[in-house]
Coordinates of C-alpha atoms and ligand atoms in Angstrom, one line a residue:
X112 CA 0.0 0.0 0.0
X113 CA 1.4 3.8 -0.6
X114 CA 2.4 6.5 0.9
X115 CA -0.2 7.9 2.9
X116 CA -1.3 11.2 2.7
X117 CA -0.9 12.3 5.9
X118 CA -2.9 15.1 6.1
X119 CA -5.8 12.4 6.0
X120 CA -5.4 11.6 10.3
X121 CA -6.4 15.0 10.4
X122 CA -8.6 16.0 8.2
X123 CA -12.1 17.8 8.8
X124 CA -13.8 17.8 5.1
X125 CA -15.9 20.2 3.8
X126 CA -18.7 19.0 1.3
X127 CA -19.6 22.1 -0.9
X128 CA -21.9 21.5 -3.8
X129 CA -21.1 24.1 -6.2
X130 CA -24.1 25.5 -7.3
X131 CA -25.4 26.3 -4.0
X132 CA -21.8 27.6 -2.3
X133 CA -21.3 30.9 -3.8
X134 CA -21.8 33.0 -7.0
X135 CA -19.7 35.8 -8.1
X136 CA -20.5 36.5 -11.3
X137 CA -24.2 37.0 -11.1
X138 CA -25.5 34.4 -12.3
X139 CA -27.9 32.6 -9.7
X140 CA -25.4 29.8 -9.9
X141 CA -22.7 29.2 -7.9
X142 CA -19.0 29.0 -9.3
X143 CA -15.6 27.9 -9.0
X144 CA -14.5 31.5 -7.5
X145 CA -17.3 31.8 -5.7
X146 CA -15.7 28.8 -3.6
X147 CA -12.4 30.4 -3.7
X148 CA -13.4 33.0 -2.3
X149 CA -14.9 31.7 0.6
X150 CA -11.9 29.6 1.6
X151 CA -10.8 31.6 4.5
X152 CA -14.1 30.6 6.0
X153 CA -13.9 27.2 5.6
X154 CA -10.5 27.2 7.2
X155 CA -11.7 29.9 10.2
X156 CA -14.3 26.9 10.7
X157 CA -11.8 24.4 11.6
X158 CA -11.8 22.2 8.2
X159 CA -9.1 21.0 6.3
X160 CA -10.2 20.0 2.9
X161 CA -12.5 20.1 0.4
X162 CA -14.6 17.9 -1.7
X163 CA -16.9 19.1 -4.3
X164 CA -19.5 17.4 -6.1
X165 CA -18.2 17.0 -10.0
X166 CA -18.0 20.7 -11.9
X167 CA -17.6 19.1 -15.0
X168 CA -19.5 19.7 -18.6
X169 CA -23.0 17.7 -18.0
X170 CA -26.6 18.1 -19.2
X171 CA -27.2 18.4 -15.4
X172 CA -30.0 16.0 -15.3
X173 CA -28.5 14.5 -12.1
X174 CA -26.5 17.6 -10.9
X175 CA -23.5 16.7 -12.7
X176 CA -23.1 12.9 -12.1
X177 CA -24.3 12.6 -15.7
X178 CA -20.4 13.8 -16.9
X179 CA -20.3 14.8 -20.6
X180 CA -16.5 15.8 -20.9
X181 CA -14.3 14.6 -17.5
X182 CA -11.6 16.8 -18.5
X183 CA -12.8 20.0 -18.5
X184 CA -14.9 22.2 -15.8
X185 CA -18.6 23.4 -17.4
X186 CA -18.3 26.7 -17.9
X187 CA -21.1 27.6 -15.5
X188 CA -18.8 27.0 -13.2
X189 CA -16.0 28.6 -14.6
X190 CA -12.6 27.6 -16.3
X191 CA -10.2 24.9 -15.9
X192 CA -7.9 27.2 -14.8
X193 CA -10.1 28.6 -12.1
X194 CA -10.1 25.4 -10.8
X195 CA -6.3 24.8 -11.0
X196 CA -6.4 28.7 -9.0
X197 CA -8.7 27.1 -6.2
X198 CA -6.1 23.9 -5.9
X199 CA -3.4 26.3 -5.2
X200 CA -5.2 28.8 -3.4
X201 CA -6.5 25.6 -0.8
X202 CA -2.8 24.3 -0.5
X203 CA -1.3 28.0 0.6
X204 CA -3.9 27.6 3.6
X205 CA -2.4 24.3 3.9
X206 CA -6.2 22.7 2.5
X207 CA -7.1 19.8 0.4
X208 CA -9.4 19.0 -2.4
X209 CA -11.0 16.5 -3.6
X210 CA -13.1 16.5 -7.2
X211 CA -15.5 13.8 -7.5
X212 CA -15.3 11.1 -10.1
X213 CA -18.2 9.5 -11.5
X214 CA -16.4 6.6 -13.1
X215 CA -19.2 4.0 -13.6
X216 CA -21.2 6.0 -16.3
X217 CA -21.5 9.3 -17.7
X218 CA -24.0 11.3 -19.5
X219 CA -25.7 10.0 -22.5
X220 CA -24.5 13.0 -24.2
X221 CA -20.8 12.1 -23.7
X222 CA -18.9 11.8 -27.0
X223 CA -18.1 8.2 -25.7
X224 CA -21.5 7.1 -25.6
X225 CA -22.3 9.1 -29.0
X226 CA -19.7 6.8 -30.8
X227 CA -20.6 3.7 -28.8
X228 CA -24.2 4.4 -30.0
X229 CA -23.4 3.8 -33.5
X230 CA -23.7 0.5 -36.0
X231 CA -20.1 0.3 -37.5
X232 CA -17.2 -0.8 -34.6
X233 CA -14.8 2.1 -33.4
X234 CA -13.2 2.6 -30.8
X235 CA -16.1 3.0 -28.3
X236 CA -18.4 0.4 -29.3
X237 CA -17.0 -1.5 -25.8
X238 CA -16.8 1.1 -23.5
X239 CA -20.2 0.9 -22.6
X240 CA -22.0 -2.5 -21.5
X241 CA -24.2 -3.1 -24.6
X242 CA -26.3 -6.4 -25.2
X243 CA -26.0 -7.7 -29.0
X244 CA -29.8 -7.1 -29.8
X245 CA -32.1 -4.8 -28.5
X246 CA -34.5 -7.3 -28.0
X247 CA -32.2 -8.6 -25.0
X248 CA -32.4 -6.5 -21.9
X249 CA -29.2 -6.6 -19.3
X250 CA -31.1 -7.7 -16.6
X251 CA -30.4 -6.5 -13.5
X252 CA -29.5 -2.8 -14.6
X253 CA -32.0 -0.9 -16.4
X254 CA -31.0 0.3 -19.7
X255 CA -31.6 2.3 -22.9
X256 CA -33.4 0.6 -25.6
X257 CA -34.1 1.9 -29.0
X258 CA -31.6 4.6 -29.0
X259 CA -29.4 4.0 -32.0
X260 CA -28.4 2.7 -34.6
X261 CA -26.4 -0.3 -32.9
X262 CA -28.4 -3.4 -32.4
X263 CA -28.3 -3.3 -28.8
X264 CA -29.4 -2.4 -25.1
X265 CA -27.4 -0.6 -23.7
X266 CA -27.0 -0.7 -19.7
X267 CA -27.4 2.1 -17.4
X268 CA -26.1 2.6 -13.9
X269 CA -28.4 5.0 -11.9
X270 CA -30.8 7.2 -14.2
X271 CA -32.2 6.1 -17.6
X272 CA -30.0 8.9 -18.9
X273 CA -26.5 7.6 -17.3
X274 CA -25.2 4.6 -19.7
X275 CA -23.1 2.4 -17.3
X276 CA -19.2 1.9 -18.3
X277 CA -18.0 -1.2 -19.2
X278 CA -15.0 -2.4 -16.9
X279 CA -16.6 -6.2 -17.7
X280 CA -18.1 -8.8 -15.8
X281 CA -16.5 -11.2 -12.7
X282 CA -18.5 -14.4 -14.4
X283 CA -20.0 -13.5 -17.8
X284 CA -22.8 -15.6 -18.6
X285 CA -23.9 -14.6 -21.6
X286 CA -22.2 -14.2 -24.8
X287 CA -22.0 -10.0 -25.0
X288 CA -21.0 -9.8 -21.2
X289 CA -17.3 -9.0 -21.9
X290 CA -14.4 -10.5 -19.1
X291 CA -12.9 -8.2 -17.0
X292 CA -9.5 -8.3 -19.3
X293 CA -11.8 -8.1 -22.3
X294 CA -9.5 -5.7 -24.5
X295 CA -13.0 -3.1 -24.2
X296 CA -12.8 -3.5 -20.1
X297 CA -9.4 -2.7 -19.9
X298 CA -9.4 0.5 -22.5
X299 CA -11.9 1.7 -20.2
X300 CA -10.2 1.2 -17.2
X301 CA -7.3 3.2 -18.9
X302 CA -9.6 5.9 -19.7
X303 CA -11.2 6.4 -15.9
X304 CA -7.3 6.7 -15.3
X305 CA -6.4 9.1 -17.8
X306 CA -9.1 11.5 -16.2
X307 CA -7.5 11.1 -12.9
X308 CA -4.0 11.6 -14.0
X309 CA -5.1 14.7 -16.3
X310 CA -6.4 16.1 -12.8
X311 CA -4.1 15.0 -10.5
X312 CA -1.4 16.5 -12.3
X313 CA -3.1 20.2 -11.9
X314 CA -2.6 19.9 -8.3
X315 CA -6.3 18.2 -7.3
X316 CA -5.5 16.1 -4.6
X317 CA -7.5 13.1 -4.7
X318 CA -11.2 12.3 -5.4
X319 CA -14.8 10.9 -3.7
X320 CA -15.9 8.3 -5.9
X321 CA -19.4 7.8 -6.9
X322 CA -20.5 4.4 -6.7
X323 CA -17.2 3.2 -6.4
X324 CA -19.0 -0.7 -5.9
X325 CA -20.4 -0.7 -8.7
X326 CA -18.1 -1.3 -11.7
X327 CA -17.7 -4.9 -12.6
X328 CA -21.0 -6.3 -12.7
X329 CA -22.3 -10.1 -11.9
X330 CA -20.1 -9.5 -8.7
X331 CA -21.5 -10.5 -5.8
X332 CA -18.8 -10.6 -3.8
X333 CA -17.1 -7.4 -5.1
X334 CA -13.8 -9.6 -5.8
X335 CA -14.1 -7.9 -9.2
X336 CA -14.5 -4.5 -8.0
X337 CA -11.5 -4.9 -5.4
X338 CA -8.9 -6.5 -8.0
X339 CA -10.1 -3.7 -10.0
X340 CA -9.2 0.0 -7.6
X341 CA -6.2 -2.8 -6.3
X342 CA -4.8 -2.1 -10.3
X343 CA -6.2 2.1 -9.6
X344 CA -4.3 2.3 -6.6
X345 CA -1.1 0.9 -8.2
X346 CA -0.9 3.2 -10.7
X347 CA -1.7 5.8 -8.1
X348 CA 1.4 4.7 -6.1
X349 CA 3.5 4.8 -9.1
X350 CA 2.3 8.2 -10.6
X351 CA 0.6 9.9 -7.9
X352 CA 1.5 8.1 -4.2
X353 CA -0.3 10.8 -2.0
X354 CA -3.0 10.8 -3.9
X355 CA -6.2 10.3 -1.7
X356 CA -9.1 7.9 -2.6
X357 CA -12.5 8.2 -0.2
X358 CA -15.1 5.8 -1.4
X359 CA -18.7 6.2 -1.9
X360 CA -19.4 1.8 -1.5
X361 CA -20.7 1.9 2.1
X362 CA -18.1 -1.7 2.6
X363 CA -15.4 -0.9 4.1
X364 CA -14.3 -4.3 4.2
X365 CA -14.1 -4.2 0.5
X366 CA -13.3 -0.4 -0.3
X367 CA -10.1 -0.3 1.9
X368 CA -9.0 -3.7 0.3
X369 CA -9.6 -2.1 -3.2
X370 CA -7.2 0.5 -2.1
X371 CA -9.1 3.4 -0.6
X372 CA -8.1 5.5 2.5
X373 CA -11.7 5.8 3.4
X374 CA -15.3 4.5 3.1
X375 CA -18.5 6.1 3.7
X376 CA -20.8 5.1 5.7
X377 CA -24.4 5.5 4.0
X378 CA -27.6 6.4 4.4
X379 CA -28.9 3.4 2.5
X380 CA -28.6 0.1 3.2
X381 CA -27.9 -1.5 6.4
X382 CA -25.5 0.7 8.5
X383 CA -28.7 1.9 10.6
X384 CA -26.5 5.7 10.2
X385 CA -30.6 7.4 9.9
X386 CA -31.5 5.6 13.3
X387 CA -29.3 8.4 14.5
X388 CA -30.1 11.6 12.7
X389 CA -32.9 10.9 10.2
X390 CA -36.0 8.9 11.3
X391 CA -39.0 9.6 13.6
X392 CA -37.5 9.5 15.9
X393 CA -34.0 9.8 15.7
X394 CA -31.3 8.7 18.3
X395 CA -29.6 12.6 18.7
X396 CA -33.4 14.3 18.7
X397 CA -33.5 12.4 22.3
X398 CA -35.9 9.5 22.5
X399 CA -34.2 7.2 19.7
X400 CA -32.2 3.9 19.8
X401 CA -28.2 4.0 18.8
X402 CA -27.9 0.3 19.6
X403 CA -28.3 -1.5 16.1
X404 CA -25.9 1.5 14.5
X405 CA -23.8 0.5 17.3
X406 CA -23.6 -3.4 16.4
X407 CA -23.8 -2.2 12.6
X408 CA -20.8 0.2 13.5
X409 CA -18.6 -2.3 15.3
X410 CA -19.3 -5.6 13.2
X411 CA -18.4 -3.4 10.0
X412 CA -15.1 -1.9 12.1
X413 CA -14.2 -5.8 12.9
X414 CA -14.3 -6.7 9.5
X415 CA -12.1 -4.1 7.7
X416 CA -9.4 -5.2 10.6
X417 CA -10.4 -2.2 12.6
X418 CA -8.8 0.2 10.1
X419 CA -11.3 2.9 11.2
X420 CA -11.3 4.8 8.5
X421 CA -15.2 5.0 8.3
X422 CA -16.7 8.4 7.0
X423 CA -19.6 9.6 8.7
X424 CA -21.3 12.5 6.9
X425 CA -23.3 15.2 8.8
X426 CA -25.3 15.0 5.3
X427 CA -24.7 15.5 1.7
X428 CA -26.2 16.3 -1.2
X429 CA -28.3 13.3 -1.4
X430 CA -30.2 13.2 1.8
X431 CA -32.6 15.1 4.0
X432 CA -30.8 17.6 5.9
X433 CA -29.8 17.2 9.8
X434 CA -31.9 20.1 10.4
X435 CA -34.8 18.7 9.6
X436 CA -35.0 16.0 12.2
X437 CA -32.4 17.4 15.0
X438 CA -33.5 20.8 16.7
X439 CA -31.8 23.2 18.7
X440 CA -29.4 22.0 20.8
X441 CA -29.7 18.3 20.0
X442 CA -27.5 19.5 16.9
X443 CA -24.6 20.5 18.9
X444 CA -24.9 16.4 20.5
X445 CA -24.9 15.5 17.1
X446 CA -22.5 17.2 16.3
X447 CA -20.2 16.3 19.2
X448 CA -20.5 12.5 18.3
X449 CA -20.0 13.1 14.4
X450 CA -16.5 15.0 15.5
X451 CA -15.4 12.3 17.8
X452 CA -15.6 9.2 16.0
X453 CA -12.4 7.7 13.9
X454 CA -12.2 8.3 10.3
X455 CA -12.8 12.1 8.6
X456 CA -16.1 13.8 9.3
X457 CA -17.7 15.1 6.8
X458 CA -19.5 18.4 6.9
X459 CA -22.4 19.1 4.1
X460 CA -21.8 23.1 3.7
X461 CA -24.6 24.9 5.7
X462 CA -24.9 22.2 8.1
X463 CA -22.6 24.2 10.6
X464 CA -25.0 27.0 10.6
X465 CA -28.1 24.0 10.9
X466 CA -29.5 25.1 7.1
X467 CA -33.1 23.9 7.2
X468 CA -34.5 21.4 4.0
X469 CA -36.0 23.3 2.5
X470 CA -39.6 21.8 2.0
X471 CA -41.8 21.9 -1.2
X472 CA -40.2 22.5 -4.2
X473 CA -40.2 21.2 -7.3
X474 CA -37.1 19.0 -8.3
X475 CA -34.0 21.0 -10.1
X476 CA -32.2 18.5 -12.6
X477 CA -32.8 15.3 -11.0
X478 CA -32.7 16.2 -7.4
X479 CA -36.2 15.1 -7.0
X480 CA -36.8 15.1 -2.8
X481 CA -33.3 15.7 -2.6
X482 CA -33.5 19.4 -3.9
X483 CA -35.0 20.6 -0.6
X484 CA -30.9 19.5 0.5
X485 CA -29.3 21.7 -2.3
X486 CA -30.6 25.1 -1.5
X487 CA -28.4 28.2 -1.5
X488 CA -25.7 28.8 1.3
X489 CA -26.6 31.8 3.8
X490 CA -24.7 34.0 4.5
X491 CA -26.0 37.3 6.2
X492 CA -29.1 39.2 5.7
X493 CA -28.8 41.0 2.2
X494 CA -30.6 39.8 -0.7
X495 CA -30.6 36.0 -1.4
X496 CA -28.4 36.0 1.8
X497 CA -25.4 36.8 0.2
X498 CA -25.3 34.4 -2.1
X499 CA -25.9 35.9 -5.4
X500 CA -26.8 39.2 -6.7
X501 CA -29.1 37.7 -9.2
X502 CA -32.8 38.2 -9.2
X503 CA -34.1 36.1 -7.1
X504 CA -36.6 34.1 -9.5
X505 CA -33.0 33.5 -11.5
X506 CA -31.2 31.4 -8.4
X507 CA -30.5 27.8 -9.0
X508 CA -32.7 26.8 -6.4
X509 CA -34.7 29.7 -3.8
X510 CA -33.0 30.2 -0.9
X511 CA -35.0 29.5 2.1
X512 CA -37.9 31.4 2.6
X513 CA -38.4 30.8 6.4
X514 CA -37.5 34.6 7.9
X515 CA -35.6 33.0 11.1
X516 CA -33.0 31.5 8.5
X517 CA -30.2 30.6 10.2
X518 CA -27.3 32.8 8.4
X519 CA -23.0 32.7 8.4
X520 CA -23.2 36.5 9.6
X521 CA -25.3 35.6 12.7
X522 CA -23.9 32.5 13.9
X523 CA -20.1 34.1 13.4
X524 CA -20.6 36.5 16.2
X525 CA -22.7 34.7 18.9
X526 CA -20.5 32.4 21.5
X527 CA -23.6 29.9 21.3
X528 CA -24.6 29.5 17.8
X529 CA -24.0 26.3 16.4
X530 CA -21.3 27.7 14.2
X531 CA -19.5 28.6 17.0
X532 CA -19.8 25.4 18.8
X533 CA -19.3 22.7 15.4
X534 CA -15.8 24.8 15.5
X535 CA -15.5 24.5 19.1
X536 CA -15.5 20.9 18.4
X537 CA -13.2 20.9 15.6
X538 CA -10.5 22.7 17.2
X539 CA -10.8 20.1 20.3
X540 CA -10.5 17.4 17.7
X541 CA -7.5 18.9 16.4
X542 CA -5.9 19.5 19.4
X543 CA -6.4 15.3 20.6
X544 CA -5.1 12.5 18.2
X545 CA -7.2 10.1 20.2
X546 CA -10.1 12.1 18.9
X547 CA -8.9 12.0 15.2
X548 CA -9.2 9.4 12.0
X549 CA -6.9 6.9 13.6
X550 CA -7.6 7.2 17.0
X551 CA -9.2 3.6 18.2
X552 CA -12.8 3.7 19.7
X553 CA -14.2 0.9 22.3
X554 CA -18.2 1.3 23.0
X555 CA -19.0 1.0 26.7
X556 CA -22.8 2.4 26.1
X557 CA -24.9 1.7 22.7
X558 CA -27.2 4.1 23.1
X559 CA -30.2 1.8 23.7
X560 CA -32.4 4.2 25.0
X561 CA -29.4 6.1 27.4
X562 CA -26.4 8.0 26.7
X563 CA -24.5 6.9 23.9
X564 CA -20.6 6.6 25.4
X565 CA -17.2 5.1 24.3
X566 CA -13.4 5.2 24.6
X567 CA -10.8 7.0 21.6
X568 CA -7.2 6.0 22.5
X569 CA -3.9 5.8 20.7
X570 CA -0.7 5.4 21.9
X571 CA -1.2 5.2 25.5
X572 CA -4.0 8.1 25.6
X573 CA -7.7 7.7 26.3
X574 CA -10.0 9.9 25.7
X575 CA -14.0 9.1 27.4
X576 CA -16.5 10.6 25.0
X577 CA -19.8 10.9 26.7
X578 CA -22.9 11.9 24.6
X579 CA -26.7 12.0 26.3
X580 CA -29.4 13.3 24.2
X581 CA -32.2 11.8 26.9
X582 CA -33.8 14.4 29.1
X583 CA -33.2 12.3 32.2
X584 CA -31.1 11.3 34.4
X585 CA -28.3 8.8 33.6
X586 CA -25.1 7.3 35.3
X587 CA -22.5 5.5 33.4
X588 CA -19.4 3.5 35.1
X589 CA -16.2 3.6 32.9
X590 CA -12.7 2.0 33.7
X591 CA -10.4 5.2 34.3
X592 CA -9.6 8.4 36.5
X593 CA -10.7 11.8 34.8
X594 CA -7.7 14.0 34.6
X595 CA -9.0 16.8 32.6
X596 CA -12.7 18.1 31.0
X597 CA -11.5 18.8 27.3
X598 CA -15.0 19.6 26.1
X599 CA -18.3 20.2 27.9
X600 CA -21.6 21.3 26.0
X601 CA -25.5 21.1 27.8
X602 CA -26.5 20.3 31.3
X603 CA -23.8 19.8 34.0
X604 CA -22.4 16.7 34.8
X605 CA -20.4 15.2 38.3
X606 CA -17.6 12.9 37.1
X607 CA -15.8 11.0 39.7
X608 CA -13.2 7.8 39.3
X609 CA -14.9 5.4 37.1
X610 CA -18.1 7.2 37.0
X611 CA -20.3 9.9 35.2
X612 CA -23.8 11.6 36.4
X613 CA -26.0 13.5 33.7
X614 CA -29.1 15.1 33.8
X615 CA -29.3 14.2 30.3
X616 CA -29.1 16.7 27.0
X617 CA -24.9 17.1 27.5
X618 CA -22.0 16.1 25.6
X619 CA -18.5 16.1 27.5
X620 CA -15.2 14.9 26.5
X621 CA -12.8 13.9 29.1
X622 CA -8.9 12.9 28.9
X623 CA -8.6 10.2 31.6
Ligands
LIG957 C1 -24.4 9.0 -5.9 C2 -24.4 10.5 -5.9 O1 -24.1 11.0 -4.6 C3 -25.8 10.9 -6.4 O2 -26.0 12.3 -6.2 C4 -25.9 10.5 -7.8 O3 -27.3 10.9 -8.3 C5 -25.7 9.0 -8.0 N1 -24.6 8.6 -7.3 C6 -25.5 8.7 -9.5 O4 -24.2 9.2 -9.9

């Protein structure tokens, strides 16, 4: 394995979808610069990188994960060379960024597609994964039928619109499903890495990637899929060592065997993450269950060799903001466990400031229930808060209309905002490497229906992190002598040798 980067044990990431962050030119869109500008912000938050959802040429009918050209930024955005500005302009602040790669389909307007479309063989015709008569459907996938020329279905990998790239299949069954060293399967894996190295080599420094599970199909296990980022990674080490790779597969047994520094954990499948934050009644909004995240959390940990490197996303783009379900100060608990667990955090841009969903609107390209997650940042209290100085009926999406919108300028200056409080918890994190990526964690409460407790040690130093968002009163034995409080939010607490008292709704950090 490489080199790693490591900034990564560190790291605090900021999610910033572009369109939403900041406009400077005008536009009701945000940009590039917009981002750049705001930088200082980002860093006088506490976070240390960046990762931005892809800013690439697209039809945007999924915001940009439908990639029409990988190599060059859409000009709504900006320029490539903006982008190259923001690299450098992140690394003097000693920040990182990550672009996003989409590498398991792109838009079905990219010139790939358009040549794979077509009757007589090229040079495309296998990049995609294509039946041989449009009769046959690839089952299992969803695909485009009826679309060209070619005598063929052709795949897809999320939307209709998003034709899924061929990197081959573990056990082909049939006679079009190519092998994984299939001459097409390989030309495409070279292609997904010519995109990365055309990046990388402008100073990006590493990249999210979208579906990253997904590639090789008919593979159950993901053996295909690993084998696969394992050859990724070795070029990486060879041409790029420090790149960093954070993978959107929710596995981290698999991902980190494939090669990445980091898995997220997400919001689908079985981790249990919206028993926590988004459910009825969610664990942090005080009268929810941790305990099956908990056994989800530490079976998953077990598996990947207790690597840790498990992401754990305050939000993103995809998903119902925290706001919607945590109130007042049962953010700051959330909070306060989301900074004190091993591997990054991740912060969703406006989530610092607890930016509302905005309910009721219609969906903007392919957000669908996920556009109420996308709306504008706010900053202060001019028009469109700061965001734009377009009319407002021009704005991507409309900025929140609720008048007690929570807003950068507000929180910046007020000891007990949120803001103040997220970065509070940041800087602690910083300041303990018990508390950061690689830090180990032991669980001595799982949150079933009582404070939600467990241990962060490395080398010799122990850190208790004690989280209670009940409204009663709890007492929790632990194995240690408190020597110092390093962070205290909510309703006092007694601690005492191997014991702690709340009156619930409290989060306290203590070196023992
Ligand atoms: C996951 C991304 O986060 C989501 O926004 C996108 O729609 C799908 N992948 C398809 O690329």
């Amino acid at each position: 394995m490489s080199e790693r980067p490591e900034w990564l044990d560190n790291a605090v990431f900021y999610e910033i979808y572009p369109q939403s962050f900041m406009d400077t030119d005008g536009d009701g869109i945000g940009n590039i610069n917009g981002i750049t500008q705001k930088l200082g912000y980002i860093k006088e938050l506490g976070c240390t990188a960046l990762w931005l959802n892809p800013c690439f040429c697209s039809p945007f009918m999924d915001a940009g994960y439908d990639v029409s050209d990988y190599c060059k930024v859409a000009p709504r955005y900006g320029t490539n060379d903006d982008l190259v500005r923001l690299f450098e302009e992140a690394h003097k602040l000693d920040m990182h960024v990550l672009l996003d790669l989409v590498p398991g389909h792109t838009s079905w307007e990219h010139p790939w597609f358009r040549e794979s479309m077509k009757a007589e063989r090229n040079e495309y015709t296998d990049r995609y994964v294509w039946t041989d008569s449009v009769w046959e459907e690839p089952t299992g996938y969803g695909s485009l039928r009826g679309i060209s020329d070619r005598d063929g279905s052709c795949a897809v990998n999320f939307f209709t619109h998003q034709p899924a790239l061929n990197y081959g299949f573990y056990k082909p069954e049939r006679p079009w499903q190519q092998s994984m060293d299939s001459p097409g399967a390989l030309s495409t894996r070279e292609a997904i890495k010519d995109v990365m190295r055309f990046w990388l080599s402008r100073g990006c420094d590493g990249f999210r990637v979208d579906m990253a599970g997904s590639l090789v199909k008919n593979d159950e296990d993901g053996r295909g899929t690993i084998a696969l980022w394992q050859d990724i990674r070795r070029f990486l080490d060879a041409e790029f060592p420090r790149a960093a790779m954070v993978s959107e597969w929710g596995e981290p047994d698999k991902s980190l065997l494939g090669g990445f520094h980091m898995d997220f954990l997400l919001h689908f499948g079985p981790s249990h993450y919206n028993d926590l934050f988004r459910c009825e009644a969610p664990y942090f909004g005080g009268h929810g269950d941790a305990s099956a995240f908990v056994a989800r959390y530490k079976e998953s940990r077990e598996r990947s060799g207790g690597k840790g490197l498990i992401c754990i996303p305050s939000g993103n783009h995809d998903m119902d903001r925290l706001a919607r379900h945590i109130k007042g100060d049962d953010r700051t608990l959330a909070f306060a466990f989301l900074l004190s667990v091993p591997g990054a955090p991740f912060i969703y841009y406006g989530d610092e400031i607890g930016m509302n969903y905005v309910e009721g609107l219609t969906s903007v390209e392919g957000g669908y229930g996920r556009t109420g997650s996308r709306s504008p940042m706010q900053w202060d209290d001019t028009a469109n808060a700061g965001f734009s100085s377009a009319p407002a009926d021009k704005l991507y999406i409309p900025i929140d209309p609720d008048a007690d919108r929570p807003t950068v300028k507000a929180q910046l200056g007020d000891p007990h905002s949120l803001y103040s409080e997220v970065k509070r918890l940041i800087s602690t994190r910083q300041a303990h490497k018990p508390l950061q990526s690689l830090g180990d964690i032991e669980f001595i409460s799982d949150g079933k229906g009582c404070p939600l407790a467990y241990i962060r040690s490395l080398d010799g130093e122990r850190i208790l992190v004690f989280i209670d968002p009940t409204d009663g009163k709890n007492t929790m034995r632990f194995d240690g002598t408190p020597a110092e409080v390093l962070y205290h939010f909510g309703r006092d607490i007694e601690i005492s040798d191997g014991c702690i008292s709340s009156q619930g709704k409290t989060a306290v950090f203590v070196r023992l």
